[in-house]
CSV table of C-alpha atoms in Angstrom, one decimal:
chain,number,residue,atom,x,y,z
P,918,UNK,CA,33.7,-107.8,64.2
P,919,UNK,CA,31.2,-108.4,67.0
P,920,UNK,CA,28.6,-105.5,67.8
P,921,UNK,CA,29.8,-103.1,70.5
P,922,UNK,CA,28.3,-103.1,74.0
P,923,UNK,CA,26.0,-99.9,74.6
P,924,UNK,CA,26.1,-99.0,78.3
P,925,UNK,CA,23.9,-96.3,79.8
P,926,UNK,CA,23.1,-94.8,83.2
P,927,UNK,CA,19.7,-95.4,84.6
P,928,UNK,CA,18.0,-93.1,87.1
P,929,UNK,CA,16.0,-95.6,89.3
P,930,UNK,CA,14.3,-95.3,92.8
P,931,UNK,CA,15.1,-98.1,95.2
P,932,UNK,CA,11.5,-99.2,95.6
P,933,UNK,CA,10.0,-102.6,95.3
P,934,UNK,CA,9.7,-103.1,92.5
P,935,UNK,CA,12.2,-100.4,91.3
P,936,UNK,CA,10.9,-97.2,89.7
P,937,UNK,CA,12.6,-96.1,86.6
P,938,UNK,CA,12.7,-92.2,86.4
P,939,UNK,CA,14.1,-91.9,82.8
P,940,UNK,CA,10.9,-91.4,80.9
P,941,UNK,CA,9.6,-89.2,83.7
P,942,UNK,CA,12.6,-86.9,83.5
P,943,UNK,CA,12.2,-86.8,79.7
P,944,UNK,CA,8.7,-85.6,79.8
P,945,UNK,CA,9.6,-83.1,82.5
P,946,UNK,CA,12.4,-81.7,80.2
P,947,UNK,CA,10.0,-81.5,77.3
P,948,UNK,CA,7.4,-79.6,79.4
P,949,UNK,CA,10.2,-77.1,80.4
P,950,UNK,CA,11.0,-76.6,76.8
P,951,UNK,CA,7.4,-76.1,75.4
P,952,UNK,CA,5.3,-75.2,78.4
P,953,UNK,CA,2.4,-77.5,77.3
P,954,UNK,CA,1.8,-81.1,78.4
P,955,UNK,CA,0.1,-82.1,75.1
P,956,UNK,CA,3.0,-80.8,73.0
P,957,UNK,CA,5.5,-82.3,75.3
P,958,UNK,CA,3.8,-85.6,75.0
P,959,UNK,CA,4.2,-85.4,71.0
P,960,UNK,CA,7.9,-84.6,71.5
P,961,UNK,CA,8.4,-87.8,73.6
P,962,UNK,CA,6.1,-89.7,71.2
P,963,UNK,CA,3.6,-90.5,74.0
P,964,UNK,CA,-0.2,-90.1,74.1
P,965,UNK,CA,-1.5,-87.3,76.3
P,966,UNK,CA,-3.1,-89.8,78.6
P,967,UNK,CA,0.1,-91.9,79.0
P,968,UNK,CA,2.1,-88.7,79.6
P,969,UNK,CA,-0.3,-87.5,82.2
P,970,UNK,CA,-0.3,-90.9,83.9
P,971,UNK,CA,3.5,-91.0,84.0
P,972,UNK,CA,3.5,-87.7,85.7
P,973,UNK,CA,1.0,-88.7,88.3
P,974,UNK,CA,2.8,-92.0,88.8
P,975,UNK,CA,6.1,-90.1,89.4
P,976,UNK,CA,4.3,-87.8,91.8
P,977,UNK,CA,3.1,-90.9,93.8
P,978,UNK,CA,6.5,-92.3,94.1
P,979,UNK,CA,8.2,-88.9,95.0
P,980,UNK,CA,5.4,-88.0,97.2
P,981,UNK,CA,5.2,-84.4,95.7
P,982,UNK,CA,3.8,-82.3,93.0
P,983,UNK,CA,5.9,-82.1,89.8
P,984,UNK,CA,3.7,-80.2,87.4
P,985,UNK,CA,1.1,-77.5,87.8
P,986,UNK,CA,-1.4,-76.2,85.4
P,987,UNK,CA,-1.6,-72.4,85.4
P,988,UNK,CA,-4.4,-70.7,83.8
P,989,UNK,CA,-3.1,-68.8,80.7
P,990,UNK,CA,0.5,-70.4,81.0
P,991,UNK,CA,-0.1,-74.0,80.3
P,992,UNK,CA,1.9,-76.6,82.2
P,993,UNK,CA,4.7,-75.4,84.7
P,994,UNK,CA,7.3,-77.5,86.5
P,995,UNK,CA,7.5,-77.0,90.3
P,996,UNK,CA,10.7,-76.0,91.9
P,997,UNK,CA,11.6,-79.5,92.8
P,998,UNK,CA,10.9,-80.7,89.2
P,999,UNK,CA,13.1,-77.9,87.8
P,1000,UNK,CA,15.9,-79.1,90.2
P,1001,UNK,CA,15.4,-82.7,89.1
P,1002,UNK,CA,16.0,-81.7,85.5
P,1003,UNK,CA,19.0,-79.6,86.3
P,1004,UNK,CA,20.5,-82.5,88.3
P,1005,UNK,CA,19.8,-85.0,85.5
P,1006,UNK,CA,21.5,-82.8,82.9
P,1007,UNK,CA,24.5,-82.1,85.1
P,1008,UNK,CA,25.1,-85.7,86.1
P,1009,UNK,CA,24.6,-86.9,82.5
P,1010,UNK,CA,27.3,-84.6,81.5
P,1011,UNK,CA,29.6,-85.8,84.2
P,1012,UNK,CA,28.8,-89.5,84.0
P,1013,UNK,CA,28.8,-89.9,80.1
P,1014,UNK,CA,32.5,-89.8,79.7
P,1015,UNK,CA,32.9,-92.5,82.6
P,1016,UNK,CA,30.3,-94.7,81.1
P,1017,UNK,CA,31.9,-94.4,77.7
P,1018,UNK,CA,35.3,-95.2,79.2
P,1019,UNK,CA,33.9,-98.4,80.8
P,1020,UNK,CA,32.1,-99.4,77.6
P,1021,UNK,CA,35.4,-98.9,75.6
P,1022,UNK,CA,37.3,-101.1,78.0
P,1023,UNK,CA,34.7,-103.8,77.9
P,1024,UNK,CA,34.5,-103.7,74.1
P,1025,UNK,CA,38.3,-103.7,73.8
P,1026,UNK,CA,38.3,-106.9,75.8
P,1027,UNK,CA,35.6,-108.5,73.7
P,1028,UNK,CA,37.5,-107.5,70.6
P,1029,UNK,CA,40.6,-109.1,72.0
P,1030,UNK,CA,38.7,-112.3,72.2
P,1031,UNK,CA,37.4,-111.9,68.8
P,1032,UNK,CA,40.8,-111.1,67.5
P,1033,UNK,CA,41.9,-114.7,68.1
P,1034,UNK,CA,39.8,-115.5,65.1
P,1035,UNK,CA,40.4,-112.4,63.1
P,1036,UNK,CA,43.3,-110.0,63.7
P,1037,UNK,CA,42.3,-106.5,64.8
P,1038,UNK,CA,44.7,-103.7,65.6
P,1039,UNK,CA,45.0,-103.3,69.4
P,1040,UNK,CA,45.2,-99.4,69.9
P,1041,UNK,CA,46.0,-98.2,73.4
P,1042,UNK,CA,46.2,-94.4,73.5
P,1043,UNK,CA,46.0,-91.3,75.7
P,1044,UNK,CA,42.6,-89.6,75.3
P,1045,UNK,CA,42.1,-87.1,72.5
P,1046,UNK,CA,39.5,-86.2,70.0
P,1047,UNK,CA,41.6,-87.1,67.1
P,1048,UNK,CA,41.7,-90.7,68.6
P,1049,UNK,CA,37.9,-90.5,69.0
P,1050,UNK,CA,37.6,-89.7,65.2
P,1051,UNK,CA,39.3,-93.0,64.4
P,1052,UNK,CA,36.5,-94.8,66.1
P,1053,UNK,CA,34.0,-92.6,64.1
P,1054,UNK,CA,35.9,-93.6,61.0
P,1055,UNK,CA,35.4,-97.3,61.9
P,1056,UNK,CA,31.7,-96.8,62.4
P,1057,UNK,CA,31.3,-95.1,59.2
P,1058,UNK,CA,33.3,-98.0,57.4
P,1059,UNK,CA,31.8,-101.2,59.0
P,1060,UNK,CA,33.3,-103.5,56.5
P,1061,UNK,CA,36.8,-101.9,56.6
P,1062,UNK,CA,39.9,-102.1,58.8
P,1063,UNK,CA,39.2,-102.8,62.5
P,1064,UNK,CA,40.6,-101.3,65.6
P,1065,UNK,CA,40.1,-102.0,69.3
P,1066,UNK,CA,40.7,-98.9,71.3
P,1067,UNK,CA,41.5,-98.8,75.0
P,1068,UNK,CA,42.3,-95.4,76.6
P,1069,UNK,CA,45.3,-95.2,78.8
P,1070,UNK,CA,47.8,-92.6,80.0
P,1071,UNK,CA,50.6,-92.1,77.4
P,1072,UNK,CA,53.1,-93.9,79.7
P,1073,UNK,CA,50.7,-96.8,80.2
P,1074,UNK,CA,50.3,-97.2,76.4
P,1075,UNK,CA,53.9,-97.3,75.7
P,1076,UNK,CA,54.6,-99.7,78.5
P,1077,UNK,CA,51.9,-102.0,77.1
P,1078,UNK,CA,53.5,-101.6,73.6
P,1079,UNK,CA,56.8,-102.7,75.1
P,1080,UNK,CA,55.2,-105.9,76.5
P,1081,UNK,CA,53.6,-106.5,73.2
P,1082,UNK,CA,50.1,-106.2,74.6
P,1083,UNK,CA,49.1,-103.7,72.0
P,1084,UNK,CA,50.1,-102.9,68.4
P,1085,UNK,CA,50.1,-99.2,68.6
P,1086,UNK,CA,50.4,-96.9,71.5
P,1087,UNK,CA,49.2,-93.1,71.4
P,1088,UNK,CA,50.9,-90.5,73.5
P,1089,UNK,CA,51.5,-86.8,73.6
P,1090,UNK,CA,54.7,-84.7,73.7
P,1091,UNK,CA,54.7,-81.0,74.7
P,1092,UNK,CA,56.7,-78.8,72.2
P,1093,UNK,CA,59.5,-76.5,73.4
P,1094,UNK,CA,61.0,-76.6,76.9
P,1095,UNK,CA,58.8,-79.3,78.4
P,1096,UNK,CA,59.5,-82.0,75.6
P,1097,UNK,CA,62.7,-83.2,77.3
P,1098,UNK,CA,60.9,-83.5,80.7
P,1099,UNK,CA,58.1,-85.7,79.2
P,1100,UNK,CA,60.7,-87.8,77.1
P,1101,UNK,CA,62.5,-88.6,80.4
P,1102,UNK,CA,59.2,-90.0,81.8
P,1103,UNK,CA,58.9,-92.2,78.4
P,1104,UNK,CA,62.6,-93.1,77.9
P,1105,UNK,CA,62.5,-96.7,79.3
P,1106,UNK,CA,59.9,-97.5,76.7
P,1107,UNK,CA,61.2,-95.6,73.7
P,1108,UNK,CA,64.8,-97.1,73.7
P,1109,UNK,CA,64.1,-100.8,74.3
P,1110,UNK,CA,63.6,-101.8,70.7
P,1111,UNK,CA,63.6,-99.8,67.5
P,1112,UNK,CA,60.3,-97.8,67.2
P,1113,UNK,CA,58.7,-95.6,64.7
P,1114,UNK,CA,56.5,-92.7,65.3
P,1115,UNK,CA,53.6,-91.4,63.0
P,1116,UNK,CA,52.5,-87.9,63.8
P,1117,UNK,CA,48.8,-87.5,64.3
P,1118,UNK,CA,48.4,-83.7,65.0
P,1119,UNK,CA,49.5,-80.7,67.0
P,1120,UNK,CA,47.0,-79.4,69.5
P,1121,UNK,CA,46.6,-76.5,71.9
P,1122,UNK,CA,46.5,-77.1,75.6
P,1123,UNK,CA,45.3,-74.6,78.2
P,1124,UNK,CA,42.8,-73.6,80.9
P,1125,UNK,CA,38.9,-74.0,80.7
P,1126,UNK,CA,37.0,-71.3,82.4
P,1127,UNK,CA,33.4,-70.4,82.7
P,1128,UNK,CA,31.9,-68.2,79.9
P,1129,UNK,CA,33.0,-64.5,80.3
P,1130,UNK,CA,35.6,-65.7,82.8
P,1131,UNK,CA,33.9,-64.3,86.0
P,1132,UNK,CA,36.9,-64.9,88.1
P,1133,UNK,CA,39.2,-63.2,85.7
P,1134,UNK,CA,41.6,-66.2,85.6
P,1135,UNK,CA,44.6,-65.3,83.5
P,1136,UNK,CA,47.2,-68.0,84.1
P,1137,UNK,CA,48.4,-70.9,86.3
P,1138,UNK,CA,49.3,-68.5,89.3
P,1139,UNK,CA,45.5,-67.8,89.7
P,1140,UNK,CA,44.8,-71.4,90.5
P,1141,UNK,CA,46.0,-71.1,94.1
P,1142,UNK,CA,43.5,-68.4,94.8
P,1143,UNK,CA,41.2,-69.6,97.6
P,1144,UNK,CA,38.0,-68.9,95.7
P,1145,UNK,CA,39.1,-70.8,92.6
P,1146,UNK,CA,38.0,-74.4,92.5
P,1147,UNK,CA,40.2,-76.7,90.3
P,1148,UNK,CA,39.3,-80.0,88.6
P,1149,UNK,CA,42.4,-82.2,87.9
P,1150,UNK,CA,43.4,-85.0,85.6
P,1151,UNK,CA,44.3,-88.3,87.0
P,1152,UNK,CA,47.8,-89.1,88.3
P,1153,UNK,CA,50.2,-90.4,85.7
P,1154,UNK,CA,48.5,-88.7,82.8
P,1155,UNK,CA,50.6,-86.5,80.5
P,1156,UNK,CA,48.2,-83.7,81.0
P,1157,UNK,CA,48.8,-83.7,84.7
P,1158,UNK,CA,52.5,-83.7,84.4
P,1159,UNK,CA,52.3,-80.7,82.0
P,1160,UNK,CA,50.0,-79.0,84.4
P,1161,UNK,CA,52.6,-79.5,87.3
P,1162,UNK,CA,55.5,-78.1,85.2
P,1163,UNK,CA,53.5,-75.1,84.2
P,1164,UNK,CA,52.4,-74.4,87.9
P,1165,UNK,CA,56.1,-74.7,89.1
P,1166,UNK,CA,57.2,-72.3,86.3
P,1167,UNK,CA,54.7,-69.9,87.6
P,1168,UNK,CA,56.1,-70.1,91.1
P,1169,UNK,CA,53.3,-72.0,92.5
P,1170,UNK,CA,53.6,-75.0,94.8
P,1171,UNK,CA,52.0,-77.5,92.5
P,1172,UNK,CA,50.8,-79.9,95.3
P,1173,UNK,CA,48.5,-77.2,96.6
P,1174,UNK,CA,46.6,-77.3,93.3
P,1175,UNK,CA,47.0,-81.1,92.2
P,1176,UNK,CA,46.3,-82.8,95.5
P,1177,UNK,CA,43.0,-81.2,96.0
P,1178,UNK,CA,39.7,-80.9,94.2
P,1179,UNK,CA,38.0,-83.5,91.9
P,1180,UNK,CA,39.9,-85.8,89.5
P,1181,UNK,CA,38.7,-86.8,86.0
P,1182,UNK,CA,40.1,-89.2,83.4
P,1183,UNK,CA,39.5,-87.4,80.1
P,1184,UNK,CA,39.5,-83.9,78.7
P,1185,UNK,CA,35.8,-84.1,78.1
P,1186,UNK,CA,35.1,-85.1,81.7
P,1187,UNK,CA,37.2,-82.2,83.0
P,1188,UNK,CA,35.3,-79.8,80.6
P,1189,UNK,CA,32.0,-81.1,81.7
P,1190,UNK,CA,33.0,-80.7,85.3
P,1191,UNK,CA,33.5,-77.0,84.8
P,1192,UNK,CA,30.4,-76.5,82.6
P,1193,UNK,CA,28.3,-78.1,85.2
P,1194,UNK,CA,29.5,-75.3,87.8
P,1195,UNK,CA,31.2,-77.8,90.1
P,1196,UNK,CA,34.6,-76.3,89.3
P,1197,UNK,CA,35.8,-72.9,88.1
P,1198,UNK,CA,38.8,-74.1,86.1
P,1199,UNK,CA,40.2,-77.1,84.4
P,1200,UNK,CA,43.2,-77.9,82.2
P,1201,UNK,CA,43.2,-79.7,78.9
P,1202,UNK,CA,42.9,-79.5,75.1
P,1203,UNK,CA,40.9,-76.8,73.4
P,1204,UNK,CA,38.3,-78.9,71.7
P,1205,UNK,CA,36.8,-80.1,75.0
P,1206,UNK,CA,36.3,-76.5,76.2
P,1207,UNK,CA,34.7,-75.5,72.9
P,1208,UNK,CA,32.3,-78.4,72.9
P,1209,UNK,CA,31.1,-77.5,76.5
P,1210,UNK,CA,30.7,-73.8,75.7
P,1211,UNK,CA,33.6,-72.7,77.9
P,1212,UNK,CA,36.3,-70.2,77.3
P,1213,UNK,CA,39.8,-71.3,76.7
P,1214,UNK,CA,43.1,-69.8,77.6
P,1215,UNK,CA,45.9,-71.2,75.4
P,1216,UNK,CA,49.1,-71.9,77.3
P,1217,UNK,CA,51.0,-74.6,75.4
P,1218,UNK,CA,51.1,-76.9,72.4
P,1219,UNK,CA,51.5,-80.7,72.1
P,1220,UNK,CA,52.2,-83.1,69.5
P,1221,UNK,CA,50.4,-86.3,69.4
P,1222,UNK,CA,52.1,-89.3,68.1
P,1223,UNK,CA,51.5,-93.2,67.4
P,1224,UNK,CA,54.4,-95.5,68.2
P,1225,UNK,CA,54.7,-99.0,66.8
P,1226,UNK,CA,57.6,-101.4,66.2
P,1227,UNK,CA,59.8,-100.6,63.3
P,1228,UNK,CA,59.8,-104.2,62.0
P,1229,UNK,CA,56.0,-103.9,61.7
P,1230,UNK,CA,56.0,-101.0,59.4
P,1231,UNK,CA,55.3,-103.1,56.2
P,1232,UNK,CA,52.8,-105.3,57.8
P,1233,UNK,CA,49.3,-105.4,56.4
P,1234,UNK,CA,47.8,-104.2,59.8
P,1235,UNK,CA,50.0,-101.2,60.2
P,1236,UNK,CA,49.8,-100.2,56.4
P,1237,UNK,CA,46.0,-100.4,56.9
P,1238,UNK,CA,46.2,-98.1,60.0
P,1239,UNK,CA,48.4,-95.6,58.2
P,1240,UNK,CA,45.9,-95.6,55.2
P,1241,UNK,CA,43.1,-94.6,57.6
P,1242,UNK,CA,45.3,-91.7,58.9
P,1243,UNK,CA,45.9,-90.5,55.4
P,1244,UNK,CA,42.3,-91.0,54.2
P,1245,UNK,CA,40.3,-88.0,52.8
P,1246,UNK,CA,37.4,-88.7,55.3
P,1247,UNK,CA,39.7,-88.8,58.3
P,1248,UNK,CA,41.5,-85.5,57.2
P,1249,UNK,CA,38.2,-83.8,56.7
P,1250,UNK,CA,37.2,-84.8,60.3
P,1251,UNK,CA,40.6,-83.4,61.7
P,1252,UNK,CA,40.0,-80.1,59.9
P,1253,UNK,CA,36.9,-79.5,61.9
P,1254,UNK,CA,38.5,-80.1,65.4
P,1255,UNK,CA,39.0,-76.7,67.2
P,1256,UNK,CA,42.5,-76.4,68.5
P,1257,UNK,CA,44.1,-79.1,66.2
P,1258,UNK,CA,46.5,-78.8,63.3
P,1259,UNK,CA,47.0,-81.8,61.1
P,1260,UNK,CA,49.4,-80.4,58.5
P,1261,UNK,CA,52.0,-83.2,58.9
P,1262,UNK,CA,49.5,-85.9,59.8
P,1263,UNK,CA,50.7,-89.4,58.7
P,1264,UNK,CA,54.4,-88.5,58.6
P,1265,UNK,CA,56.5,-91.2,60.0
P,1266,UNK,CA,59.8,-90.5,62.1
P,1267,UNK,CA,62.4,-92.4,63.8
P,1268,UNK,CA,63.2,-91.4,67.4
P,1269,UNK,CA,66.1,-89.3,66.3
P,1270,UNK,CA,64.1,-87.5,63.7
P,1271,UNK,CA,61.3,-86.9,66.1
P,1272,UNK,CA,63.7,-85.1,68.4
P,1273,UNK,CA,65.2,-83.1,65.7
P,1274,UNK,CA,61.9,-81.9,64.2
P,1275,UNK,CA,60.2,-78.6,65.4
P,1276,UNK,CA,56.7,-79.3,64.5
P,1277,UNK,CA,55.0,-76.6,66.6
P,1278,UNK,CA,52.7,-74.5,64.4
P,1279,UNK,CA,50.7,-71.3,64.6
P,1280,UNK,CA,47.3,-72.5,65.7
């Protein structure tokens, strides 16, 4: 297993030579927190002299004052410095999921090359925190079973499984009335060759709104109100399809909502967009809302499955994958996820059994 690439976003002024603002913003955030340059320097593990020099250098590049010393109050950020800190935090929330996604794609491609020498399970899956937990398990067990994850929409993952370009495909199915509609989207991929499906979890899906729900959003019908700004998922994602069906059932022209506003590629990016104040409402799984301090309005449940070819069920790589899903460490992780229920996790179904089972639970 080769080490993963670690990508990050750098704030840099386009000067000659370029000026890196990263450490400057860190010392500004520390001053905002403690109100004292000496204490802020200690937090950033810098000498007082070095920290003061960084501030002066930043002021020189930005051509403005960033920190003022007020008698009896210590060090205080100017209004511009405060806004720089706000922008840095906001864009860090928004960009982190995208950078993580790019890193995962690059790492998956590198692991594909490495897999030519040592077989690694190729996992293509719709985004979810339970899937994210598999990568955490892998980090905690560096000498154990290896997986190369690449996030896709559920349909894309199943299409790549059909082409034998991945070993396992992760996708979601709504429970109840919307299950058949989603299956019609997947049917070409599910019926080509015999597949087996292992249940990962049931999870709650609904609306993300600001704390205390200031716009008093109650359901999908509120999303067409002119003052409500909506952030959407990308076209082709299972979450977007479910959002469309819920809007239509609420008597709303779904295109008036889905074809406007920002678009994000993961549940966490949607939640971060709302938490930053750039949107009033998003749609996704509960865990993302809770992690960003948002309120959550539950509307539906989904089941999340992993699909693989039936003739692979006894292979060493699939058996290792199933062992991870059923391991105590992974079960413990799943029990901590808000909005997830893992009671039947690791159970294997044929397509016929999957369609007959009612696995919705009281979450």
